[in-house]
Coordinates of C-alpha atoms in Angstrom, one line a residue:
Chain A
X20 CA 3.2 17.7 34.9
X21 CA 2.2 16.5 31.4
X22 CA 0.4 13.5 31.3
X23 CA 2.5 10.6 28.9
X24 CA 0.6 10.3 25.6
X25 CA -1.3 6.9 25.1
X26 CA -0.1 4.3 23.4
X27 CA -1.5 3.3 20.2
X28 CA -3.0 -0.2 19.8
X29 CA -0.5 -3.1 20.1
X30 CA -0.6 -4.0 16.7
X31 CA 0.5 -0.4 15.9
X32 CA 3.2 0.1 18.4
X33 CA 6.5 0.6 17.0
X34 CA 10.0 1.7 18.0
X35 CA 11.0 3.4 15.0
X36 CA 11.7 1.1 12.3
X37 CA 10.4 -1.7 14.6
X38 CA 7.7 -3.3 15.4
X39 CA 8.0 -3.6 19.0
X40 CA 9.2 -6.5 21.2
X41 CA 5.8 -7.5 22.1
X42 CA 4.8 -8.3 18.8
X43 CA 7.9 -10.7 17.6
X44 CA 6.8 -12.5 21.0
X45 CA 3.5 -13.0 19.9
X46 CA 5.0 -14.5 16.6
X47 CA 8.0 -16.9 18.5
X48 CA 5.1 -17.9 20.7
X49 CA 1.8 -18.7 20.1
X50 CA 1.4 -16.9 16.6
X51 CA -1.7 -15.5 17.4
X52 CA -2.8 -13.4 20.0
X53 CA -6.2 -11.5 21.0
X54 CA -6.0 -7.9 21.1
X55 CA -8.2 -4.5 21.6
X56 CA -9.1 -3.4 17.8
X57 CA -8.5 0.5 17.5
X58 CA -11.5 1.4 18.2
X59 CA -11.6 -0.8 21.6
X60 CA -13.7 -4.0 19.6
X61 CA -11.5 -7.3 20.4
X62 CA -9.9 -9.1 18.0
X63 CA -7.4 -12.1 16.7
X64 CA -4.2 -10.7 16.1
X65 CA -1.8 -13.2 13.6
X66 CA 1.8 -12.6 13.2
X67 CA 3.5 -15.5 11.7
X68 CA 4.1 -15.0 7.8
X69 CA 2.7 -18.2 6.5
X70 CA -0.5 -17.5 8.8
X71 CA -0.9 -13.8 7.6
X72 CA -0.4 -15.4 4.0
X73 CA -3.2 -18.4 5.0
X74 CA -5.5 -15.2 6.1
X75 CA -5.0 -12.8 3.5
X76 CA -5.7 -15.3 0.9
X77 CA -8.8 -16.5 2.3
X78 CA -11.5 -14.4 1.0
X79 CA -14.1 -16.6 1.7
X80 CA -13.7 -17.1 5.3
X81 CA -12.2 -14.0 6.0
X82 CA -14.4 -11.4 4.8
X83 CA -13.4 -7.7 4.3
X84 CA -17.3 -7.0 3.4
X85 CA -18.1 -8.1 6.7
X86 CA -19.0 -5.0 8.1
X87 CA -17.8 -5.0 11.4
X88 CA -14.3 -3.6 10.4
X89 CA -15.7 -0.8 9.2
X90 CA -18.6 -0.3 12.2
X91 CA -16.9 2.6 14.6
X92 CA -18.2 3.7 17.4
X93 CA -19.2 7.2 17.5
X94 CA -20.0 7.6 13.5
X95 CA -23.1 9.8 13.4
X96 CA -23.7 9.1 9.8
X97 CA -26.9 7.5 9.0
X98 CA -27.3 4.1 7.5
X99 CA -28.2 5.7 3.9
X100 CA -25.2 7.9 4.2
X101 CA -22.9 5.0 5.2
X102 CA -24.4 2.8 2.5
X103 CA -23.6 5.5 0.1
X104 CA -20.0 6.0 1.7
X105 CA -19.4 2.4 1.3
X106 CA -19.9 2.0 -2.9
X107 CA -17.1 1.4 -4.6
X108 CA -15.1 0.6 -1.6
X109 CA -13.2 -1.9 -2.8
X110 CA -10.9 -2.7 0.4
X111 CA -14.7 -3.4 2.1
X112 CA -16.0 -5.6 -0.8
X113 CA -15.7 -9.4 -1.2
X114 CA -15.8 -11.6 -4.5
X115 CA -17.5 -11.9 -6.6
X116 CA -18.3 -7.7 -5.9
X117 CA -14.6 -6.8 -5.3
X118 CA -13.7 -8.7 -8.9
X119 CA -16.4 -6.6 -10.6
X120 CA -14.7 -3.6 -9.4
X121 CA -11.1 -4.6 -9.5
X122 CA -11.9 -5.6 -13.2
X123 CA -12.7 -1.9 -14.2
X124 CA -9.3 -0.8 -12.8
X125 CA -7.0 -3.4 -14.2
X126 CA -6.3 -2.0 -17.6
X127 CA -4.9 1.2 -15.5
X128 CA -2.4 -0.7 -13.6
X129 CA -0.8 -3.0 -15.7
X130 CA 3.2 -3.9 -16.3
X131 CA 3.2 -2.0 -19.7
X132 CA 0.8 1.0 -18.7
X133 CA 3.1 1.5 -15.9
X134 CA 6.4 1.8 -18.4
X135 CA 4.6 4.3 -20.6
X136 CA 3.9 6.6 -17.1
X137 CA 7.8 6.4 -16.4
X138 CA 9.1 9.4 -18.2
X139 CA 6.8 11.5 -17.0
X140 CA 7.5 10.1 -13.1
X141 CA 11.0 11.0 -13.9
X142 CA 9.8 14.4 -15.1
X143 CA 8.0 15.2 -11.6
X144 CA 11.0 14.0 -9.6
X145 CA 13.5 15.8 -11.5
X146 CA 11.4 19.0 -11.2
X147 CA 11.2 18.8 -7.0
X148 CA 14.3 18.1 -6.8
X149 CA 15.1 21.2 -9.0
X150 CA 12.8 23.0 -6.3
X151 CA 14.7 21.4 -3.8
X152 CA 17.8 22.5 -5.2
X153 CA 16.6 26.2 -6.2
X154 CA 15.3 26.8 -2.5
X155 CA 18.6 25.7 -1.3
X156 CA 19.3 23.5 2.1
X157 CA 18.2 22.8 4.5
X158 CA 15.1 21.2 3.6
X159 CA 12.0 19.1 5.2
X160 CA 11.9 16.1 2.7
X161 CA 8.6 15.0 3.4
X162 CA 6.8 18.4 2.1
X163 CA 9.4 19.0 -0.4
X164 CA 9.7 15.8 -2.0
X165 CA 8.2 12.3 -0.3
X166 CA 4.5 14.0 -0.9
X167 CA 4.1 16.3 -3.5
X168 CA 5.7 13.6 -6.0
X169 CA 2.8 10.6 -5.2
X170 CA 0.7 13.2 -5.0
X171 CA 1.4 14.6 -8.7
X172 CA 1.5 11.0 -9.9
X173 CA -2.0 10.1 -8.5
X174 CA -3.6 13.4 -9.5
X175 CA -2.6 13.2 -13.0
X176 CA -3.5 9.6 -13.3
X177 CA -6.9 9.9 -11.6
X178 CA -7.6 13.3 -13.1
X179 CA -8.2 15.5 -10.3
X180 CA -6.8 18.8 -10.5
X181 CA -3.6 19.5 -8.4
X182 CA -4.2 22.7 -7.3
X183 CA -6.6 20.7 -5.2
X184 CA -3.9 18.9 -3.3
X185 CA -3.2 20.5 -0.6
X186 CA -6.8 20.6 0.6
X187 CA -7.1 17.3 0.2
X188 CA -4.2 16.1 1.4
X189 CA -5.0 18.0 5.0
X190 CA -8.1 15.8 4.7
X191 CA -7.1 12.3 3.8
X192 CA -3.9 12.8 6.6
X193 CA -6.3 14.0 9.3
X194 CA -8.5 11.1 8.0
X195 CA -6.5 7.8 9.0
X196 CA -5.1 9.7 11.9
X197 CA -6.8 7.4 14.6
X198 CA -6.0 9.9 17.2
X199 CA -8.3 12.5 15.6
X200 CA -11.5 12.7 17.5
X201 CA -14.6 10.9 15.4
X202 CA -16.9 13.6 15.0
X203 CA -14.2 15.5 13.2
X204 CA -13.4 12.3 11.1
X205 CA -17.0 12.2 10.4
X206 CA -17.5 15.9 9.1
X207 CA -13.7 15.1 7.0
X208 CA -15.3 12.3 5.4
X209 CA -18.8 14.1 4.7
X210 CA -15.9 16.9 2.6
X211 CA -13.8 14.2 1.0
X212 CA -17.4 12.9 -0.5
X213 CA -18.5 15.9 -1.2
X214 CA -15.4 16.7 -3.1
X215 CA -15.6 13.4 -5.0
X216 CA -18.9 13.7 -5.7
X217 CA -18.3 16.9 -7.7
X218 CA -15.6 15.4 -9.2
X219 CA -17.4 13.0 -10.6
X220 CA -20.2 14.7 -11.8
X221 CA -17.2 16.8 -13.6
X222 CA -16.0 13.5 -15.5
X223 CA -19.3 12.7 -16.6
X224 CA -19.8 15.7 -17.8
X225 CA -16.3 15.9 -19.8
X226 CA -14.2 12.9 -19.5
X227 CA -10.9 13.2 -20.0
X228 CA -8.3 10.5 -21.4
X229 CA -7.3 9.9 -17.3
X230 CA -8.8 6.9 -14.8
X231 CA -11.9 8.9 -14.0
X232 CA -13.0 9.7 -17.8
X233 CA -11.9 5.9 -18.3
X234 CA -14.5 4.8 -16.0
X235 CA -17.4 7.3 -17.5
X236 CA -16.5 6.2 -21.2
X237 CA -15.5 2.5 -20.7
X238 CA -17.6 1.5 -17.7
X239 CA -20.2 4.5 -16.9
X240 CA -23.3 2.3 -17.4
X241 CA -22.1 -0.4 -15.3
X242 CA -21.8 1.8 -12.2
X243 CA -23.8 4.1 -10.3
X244 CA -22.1 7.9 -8.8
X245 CA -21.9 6.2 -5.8
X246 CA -19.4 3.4 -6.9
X247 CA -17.7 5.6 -9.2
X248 CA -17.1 8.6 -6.1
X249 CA -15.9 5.9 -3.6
X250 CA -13.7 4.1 -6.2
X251 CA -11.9 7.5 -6.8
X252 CA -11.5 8.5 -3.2
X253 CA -9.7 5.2 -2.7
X254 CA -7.4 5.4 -5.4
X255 CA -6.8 9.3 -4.2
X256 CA -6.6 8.3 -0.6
X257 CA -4.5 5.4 -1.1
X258 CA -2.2 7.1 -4.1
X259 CA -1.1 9.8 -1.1
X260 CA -0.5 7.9 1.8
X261 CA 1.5 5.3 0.8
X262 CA 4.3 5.8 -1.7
X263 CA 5.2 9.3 0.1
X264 CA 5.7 7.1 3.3
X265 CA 7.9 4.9 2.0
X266 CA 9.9 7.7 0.4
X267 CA 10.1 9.6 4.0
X268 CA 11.0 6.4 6.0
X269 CA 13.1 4.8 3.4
X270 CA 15.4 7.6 2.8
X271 CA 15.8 7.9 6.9
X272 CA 15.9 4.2 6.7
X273 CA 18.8 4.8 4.1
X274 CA 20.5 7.5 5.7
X275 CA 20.8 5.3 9.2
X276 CA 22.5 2.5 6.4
X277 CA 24.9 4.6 4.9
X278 CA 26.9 1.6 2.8
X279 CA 23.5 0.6 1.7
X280 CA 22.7 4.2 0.3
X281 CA 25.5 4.4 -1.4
X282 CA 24.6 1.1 -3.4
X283 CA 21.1 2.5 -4.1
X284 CA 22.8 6.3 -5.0
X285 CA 25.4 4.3 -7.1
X286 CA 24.2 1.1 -8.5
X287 CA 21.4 0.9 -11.0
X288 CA 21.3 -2.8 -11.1
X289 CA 20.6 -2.6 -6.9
X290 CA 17.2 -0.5 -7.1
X291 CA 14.9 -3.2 -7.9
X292 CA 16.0 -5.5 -4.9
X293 CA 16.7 -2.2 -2.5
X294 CA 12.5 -1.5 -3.0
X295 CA 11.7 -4.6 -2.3
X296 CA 13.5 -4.6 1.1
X297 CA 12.8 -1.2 2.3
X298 CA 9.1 -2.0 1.8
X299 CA 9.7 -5.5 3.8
X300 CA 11.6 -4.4 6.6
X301 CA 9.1 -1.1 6.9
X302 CA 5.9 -2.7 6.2
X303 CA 4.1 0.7 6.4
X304 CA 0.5 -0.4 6.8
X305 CA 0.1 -1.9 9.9
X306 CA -2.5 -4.1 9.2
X307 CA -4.9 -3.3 6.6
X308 CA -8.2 -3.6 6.8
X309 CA -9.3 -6.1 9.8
X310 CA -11.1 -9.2 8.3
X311 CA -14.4 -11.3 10.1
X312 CA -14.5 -14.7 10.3
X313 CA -17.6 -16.0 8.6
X314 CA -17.2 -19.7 9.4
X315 CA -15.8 -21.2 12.3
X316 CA -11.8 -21.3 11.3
X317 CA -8.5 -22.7 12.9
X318 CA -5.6 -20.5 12.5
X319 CA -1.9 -20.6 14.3
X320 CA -3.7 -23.5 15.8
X321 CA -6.6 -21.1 17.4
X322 CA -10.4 -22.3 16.6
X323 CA -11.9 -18.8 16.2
X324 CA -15.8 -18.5 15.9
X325 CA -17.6 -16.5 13.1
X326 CA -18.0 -13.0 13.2
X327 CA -14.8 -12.1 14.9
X328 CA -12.3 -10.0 13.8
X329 CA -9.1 -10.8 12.4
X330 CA -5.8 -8.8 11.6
X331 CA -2.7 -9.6 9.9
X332 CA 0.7 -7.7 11.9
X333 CA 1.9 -7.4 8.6
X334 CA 5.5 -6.4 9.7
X335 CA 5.8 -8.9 12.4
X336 CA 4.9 -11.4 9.2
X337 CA 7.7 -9.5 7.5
X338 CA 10.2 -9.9 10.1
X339 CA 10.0 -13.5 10.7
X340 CA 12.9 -15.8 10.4
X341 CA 10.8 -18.5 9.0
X342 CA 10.3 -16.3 5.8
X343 CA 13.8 -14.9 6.0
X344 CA 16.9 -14.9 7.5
X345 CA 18.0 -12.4 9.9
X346 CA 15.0 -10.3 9.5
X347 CA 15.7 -7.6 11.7
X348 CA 18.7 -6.3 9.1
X349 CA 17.9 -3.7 6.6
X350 CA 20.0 -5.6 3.6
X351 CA 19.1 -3.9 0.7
X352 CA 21.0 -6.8 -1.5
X353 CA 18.7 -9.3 -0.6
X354 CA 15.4 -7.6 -1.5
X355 CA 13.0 -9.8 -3.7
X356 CA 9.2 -10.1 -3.6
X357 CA 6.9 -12.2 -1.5
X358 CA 6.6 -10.3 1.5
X359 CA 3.2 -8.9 2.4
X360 CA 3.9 -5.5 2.6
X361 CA 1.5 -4.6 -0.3
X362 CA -0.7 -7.8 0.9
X363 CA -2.3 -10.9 0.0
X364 CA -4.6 -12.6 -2.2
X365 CA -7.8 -10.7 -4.1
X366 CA -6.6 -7.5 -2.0
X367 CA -3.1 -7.3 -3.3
X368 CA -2.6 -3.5 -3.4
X369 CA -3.4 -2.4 -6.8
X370 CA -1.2 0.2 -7.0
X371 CA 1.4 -2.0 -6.2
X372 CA 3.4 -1.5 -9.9
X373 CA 3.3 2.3 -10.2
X374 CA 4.5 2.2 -5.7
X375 CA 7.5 0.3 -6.9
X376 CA 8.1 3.0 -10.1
X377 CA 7.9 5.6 -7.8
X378 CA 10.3 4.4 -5.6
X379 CA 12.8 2.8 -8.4
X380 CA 12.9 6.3 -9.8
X381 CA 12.2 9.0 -6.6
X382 CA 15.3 7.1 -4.3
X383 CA 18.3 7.3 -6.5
X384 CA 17.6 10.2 -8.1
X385 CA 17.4 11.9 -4.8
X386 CA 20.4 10.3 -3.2
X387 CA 22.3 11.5 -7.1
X388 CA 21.5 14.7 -6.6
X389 CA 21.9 15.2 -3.0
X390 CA 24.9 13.2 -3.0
X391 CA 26.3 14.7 0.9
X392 CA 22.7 14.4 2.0
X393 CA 22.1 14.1 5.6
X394 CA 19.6 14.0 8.2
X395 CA 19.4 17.8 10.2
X396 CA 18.0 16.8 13.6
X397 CA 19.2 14.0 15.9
X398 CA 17.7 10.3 14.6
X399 CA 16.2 10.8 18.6
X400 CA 14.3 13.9 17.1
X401 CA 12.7 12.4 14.1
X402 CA 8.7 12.7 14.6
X403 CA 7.4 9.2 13.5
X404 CA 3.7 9.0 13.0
X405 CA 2.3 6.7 15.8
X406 CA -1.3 6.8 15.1
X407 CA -1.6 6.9 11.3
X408 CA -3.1 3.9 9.6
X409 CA -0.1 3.9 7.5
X410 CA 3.1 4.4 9.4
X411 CA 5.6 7.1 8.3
X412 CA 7.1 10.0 9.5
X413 CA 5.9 13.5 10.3
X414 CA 9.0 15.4 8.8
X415 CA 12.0 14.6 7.8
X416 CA 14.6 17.7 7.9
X417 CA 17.5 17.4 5.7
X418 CA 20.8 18.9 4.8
X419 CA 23.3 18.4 1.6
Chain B
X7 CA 5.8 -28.7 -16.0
X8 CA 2.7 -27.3 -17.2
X9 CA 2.0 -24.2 -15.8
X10 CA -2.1 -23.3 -15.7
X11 CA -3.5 -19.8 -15.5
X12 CA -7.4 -19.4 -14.6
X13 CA -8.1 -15.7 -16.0
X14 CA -11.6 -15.3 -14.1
X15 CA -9.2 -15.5 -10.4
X16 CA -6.6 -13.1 -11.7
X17 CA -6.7 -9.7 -10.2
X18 CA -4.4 -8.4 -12.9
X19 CA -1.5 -7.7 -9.9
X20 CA 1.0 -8.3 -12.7
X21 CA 3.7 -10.2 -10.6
X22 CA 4.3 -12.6 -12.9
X23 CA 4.9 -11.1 -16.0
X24 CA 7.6 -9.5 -13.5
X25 CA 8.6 -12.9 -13.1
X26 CA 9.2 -13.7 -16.5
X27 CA 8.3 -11.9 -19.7
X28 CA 8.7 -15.0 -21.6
X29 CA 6.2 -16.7 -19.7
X30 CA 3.4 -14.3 -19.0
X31 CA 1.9 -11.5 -20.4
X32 CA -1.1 -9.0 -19.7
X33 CA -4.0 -8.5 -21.7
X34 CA -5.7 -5.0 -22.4
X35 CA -7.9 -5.7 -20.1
X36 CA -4.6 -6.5 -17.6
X37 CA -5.4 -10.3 -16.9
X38 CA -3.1 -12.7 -16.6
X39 CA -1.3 -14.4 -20.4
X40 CA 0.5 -17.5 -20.6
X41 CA 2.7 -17.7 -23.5
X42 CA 4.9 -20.4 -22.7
X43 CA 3.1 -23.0 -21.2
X44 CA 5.8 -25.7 -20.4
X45 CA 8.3 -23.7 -20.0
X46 CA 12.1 -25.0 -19.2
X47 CA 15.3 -23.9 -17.8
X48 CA 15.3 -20.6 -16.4
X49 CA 11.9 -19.6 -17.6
X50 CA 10.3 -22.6 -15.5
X51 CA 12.2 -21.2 -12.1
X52 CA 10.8 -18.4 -13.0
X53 CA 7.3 -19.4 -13.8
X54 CA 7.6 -21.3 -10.3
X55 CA 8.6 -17.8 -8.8
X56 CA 5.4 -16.3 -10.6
X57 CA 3.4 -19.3 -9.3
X58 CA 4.3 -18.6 -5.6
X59 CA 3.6 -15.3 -5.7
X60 CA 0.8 -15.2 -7.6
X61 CA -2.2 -13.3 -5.1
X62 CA -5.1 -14.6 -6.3
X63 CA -4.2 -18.0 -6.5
X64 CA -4.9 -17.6 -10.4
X65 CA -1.4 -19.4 -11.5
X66 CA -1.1 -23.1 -10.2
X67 CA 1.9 -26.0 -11.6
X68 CA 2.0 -29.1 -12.6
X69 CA 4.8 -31.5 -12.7

């Protein structure tokens, strides 16, 4: 008899495209509930949208640089290594440390910087889906298409060299995969930094007109290797396992909606407000990273000491009828912004602008070009990734 | 309205000059520029938009 697989922690269970019932219970009911943290540590989970807003935009009681988020049981790496590790971690930093860093990034990530990047995102779609069409169907979108094109976008930006990729992305996936035992997450993170570190020390050498050369030229005195290696693995790390989610689960999403995909496929005008709800009603990252208290605070009417931890259901927060109506319905007509799928407050995801390029461009170019296209295994046979930090799916076969 | 923008909170998300062009802009540096700074009509919905969505709490109104 096979034993049935565990279940991931609450604030990760999903059915499907779902958060499960559970969760909207905690946010009809008392809006806050305590819960076992991944890695067993208890903690305050908050699932109303206003409260998650209330949280997420409170750096200063609810710290990301408090250090027990990060703390896992199990992680063999000494305190010099993890101090090391930790540089540059923006995501584990707090104003006014987490401005400093932010600050060096900005000029990368802005409106206009994004528009001059678009031709060449249209490029790199255009030339997988040329692939796509060259090999012929069937096809596993998520290989094919959902990864390589974030992961071309974030390599050329960052200015590591693609042919890099696939090691890499083997890492980072096995990385957030909270089912992975620790020791191996350990020795994946020792190679990730090893990798960056050489990197780095390749940039500083010779830096090129990407982020990395940016950082040496522009910034290189104002930050040690350290920062600099930790500051790229995030951007690498983050720039693969997001925006090839959303492309996965949003075309599924799209291809269970088929009126809906035909207003992406034939509507121009649609795309912007289409993003904006696939990202709401998916709300990929679960939580983000878990906050700790560092005051005594109230929240969804809970007094909650200092020094406990604190995470945001971000798609319960999505999915709740005080923010809009009917939540539960993909409506791709109704999509605007203000939902916390890419956060709150200092946090906000940076990437945020070139994530919704991405997606404006990679979705209805795909559904142009693959105008019959179609799922090739039962919706029931779908592999959805249960214990990922960031939800998605495992593969996506298609037909057209 | 007078809508007030305090660079040193902005994070440079750039949600409001997707909002409104006519009312914000970015500098090089990617931080937050207000053009308009009563803006009317259409421009101060959309300011208000900007304001509510703002991340860092770096955009506030006054009436």
């Amino acid at each position: 008899m096979t034993q049935a697989p565990p279940l991931p922690p609450l604030h990760m269970q999903r059915d499907r495209f779902d958060p499960v019932p559970e969760l909207a219970e905690v946010r009809e009911g008392p809006g806050i509930r305590r819960v076992q943290s991944v890695f067993g540590a208890p903690a305050w989970l908050v699932a109303r949208h206003e409260d998650v807003r209330e949280v997420l935009a409170d750096a200063s009681r609810f710290s990301n640089a408090g250090g027990l988020a990060m703390r896992m049981p199990g992680d063999t790496r000494s305190a010099e290594e993890k101090r090391r590790a930790m540089a540059g971690q923006m995501l584990a930093a707090d104003p006014p440390d987490h401005t400093r860093l932010r600050r060096f990034l900005t000029p990368e990530f802005t409106v206009r910087r994004m528009r001059r990047l678009e031709p060449r995102i249209v490029e790199i779609v255009d030339e997988h889906l040329d692939a796509m069409e060259r090999a012929g169907s069937p096809a596993d979108l998520v290989p094919s298409f959902a990864l390589p094109i974030p992961s071309l976008v974030i390599c050329e930006l960052l200015g590591v060299p693609y042919a890099d990729r696939d090691e890499f992305q083997h890492r980072t996936g096995r990385q957030l995969d909270l089912s992975i035992p620790m020791d191996e997450r350990v020795a994946l993170q020792r190679e990730s930094r090893a990798y960056m570190d050489r990197l780095v020390a390749g940039a500083k050498a010779d830096p090129g007109e990407d982020v990395l050369g940016m950082l040496v030229r522009e910034h290189g005195d104002e930050m040690t290797d350290d920062e600099l290696a930790g500051i790229a693995s995030l951007l690498l790390i983050a720039g693969h396992e997001t925006t090839s989610n959303m492309l996965g689960l949003g075309t599924l999403a799209l291809l269970r909606h088929p009126d809906q995909l035909a207003t992406v496929r034939d509507d121009p005008e649609s795309v912007d407000a289409a993003v904006e709800e696939l990202m709401r009603w998916l709300s990929i990252v679960h939580t983000g990273v878990a906050r700790t208290t560092t005051t005594e605070v109230e929240i969804a009417g809970q007094t909650i000491p200092a020094g406990e931890l604190v995470l945001c259901a971000l798609p319960t927060a999505n999915r709740d009828p005080g923010f809009v109506d009917d939540p539960d319905t993909l409506d791709v007509s109704r999509g605007a912004m203000g939902h916390l799928a890419f956060g709150h407050g200092v946090h906000h995801c940076l990437g945020a602008p070139l994530a919704r390029m991405e997606m404006r461009i990679a979705f209805p170019a795909l559904l142009r070009r693959f105008p019959r296209l179609a799922a090739a295994v039962p919706f029931e046979e779908v592999p959805f990734r249960a214990f990922h930090f960031v939800y998605g799916l495992h593969s996506l076969p298609v037909t057209w | 309205m007078e809508i007030i923008a305090d660079r040193d909170l902005c994070i440079g998300a750039g949600l409001c000059v997707t909002s409104s062009e006519a009312v914000f802009d970015q500098d090089d540096d990617g931080i937050v520029l207000l053009l308009v700074g009563e803006p009317e009509g259409a421009d101060a919905d959309a300011a208000r938009q900007a304001v509510s969505l703002c991340p860092s709490g770096a955009l506030r109104v006054e009436e």
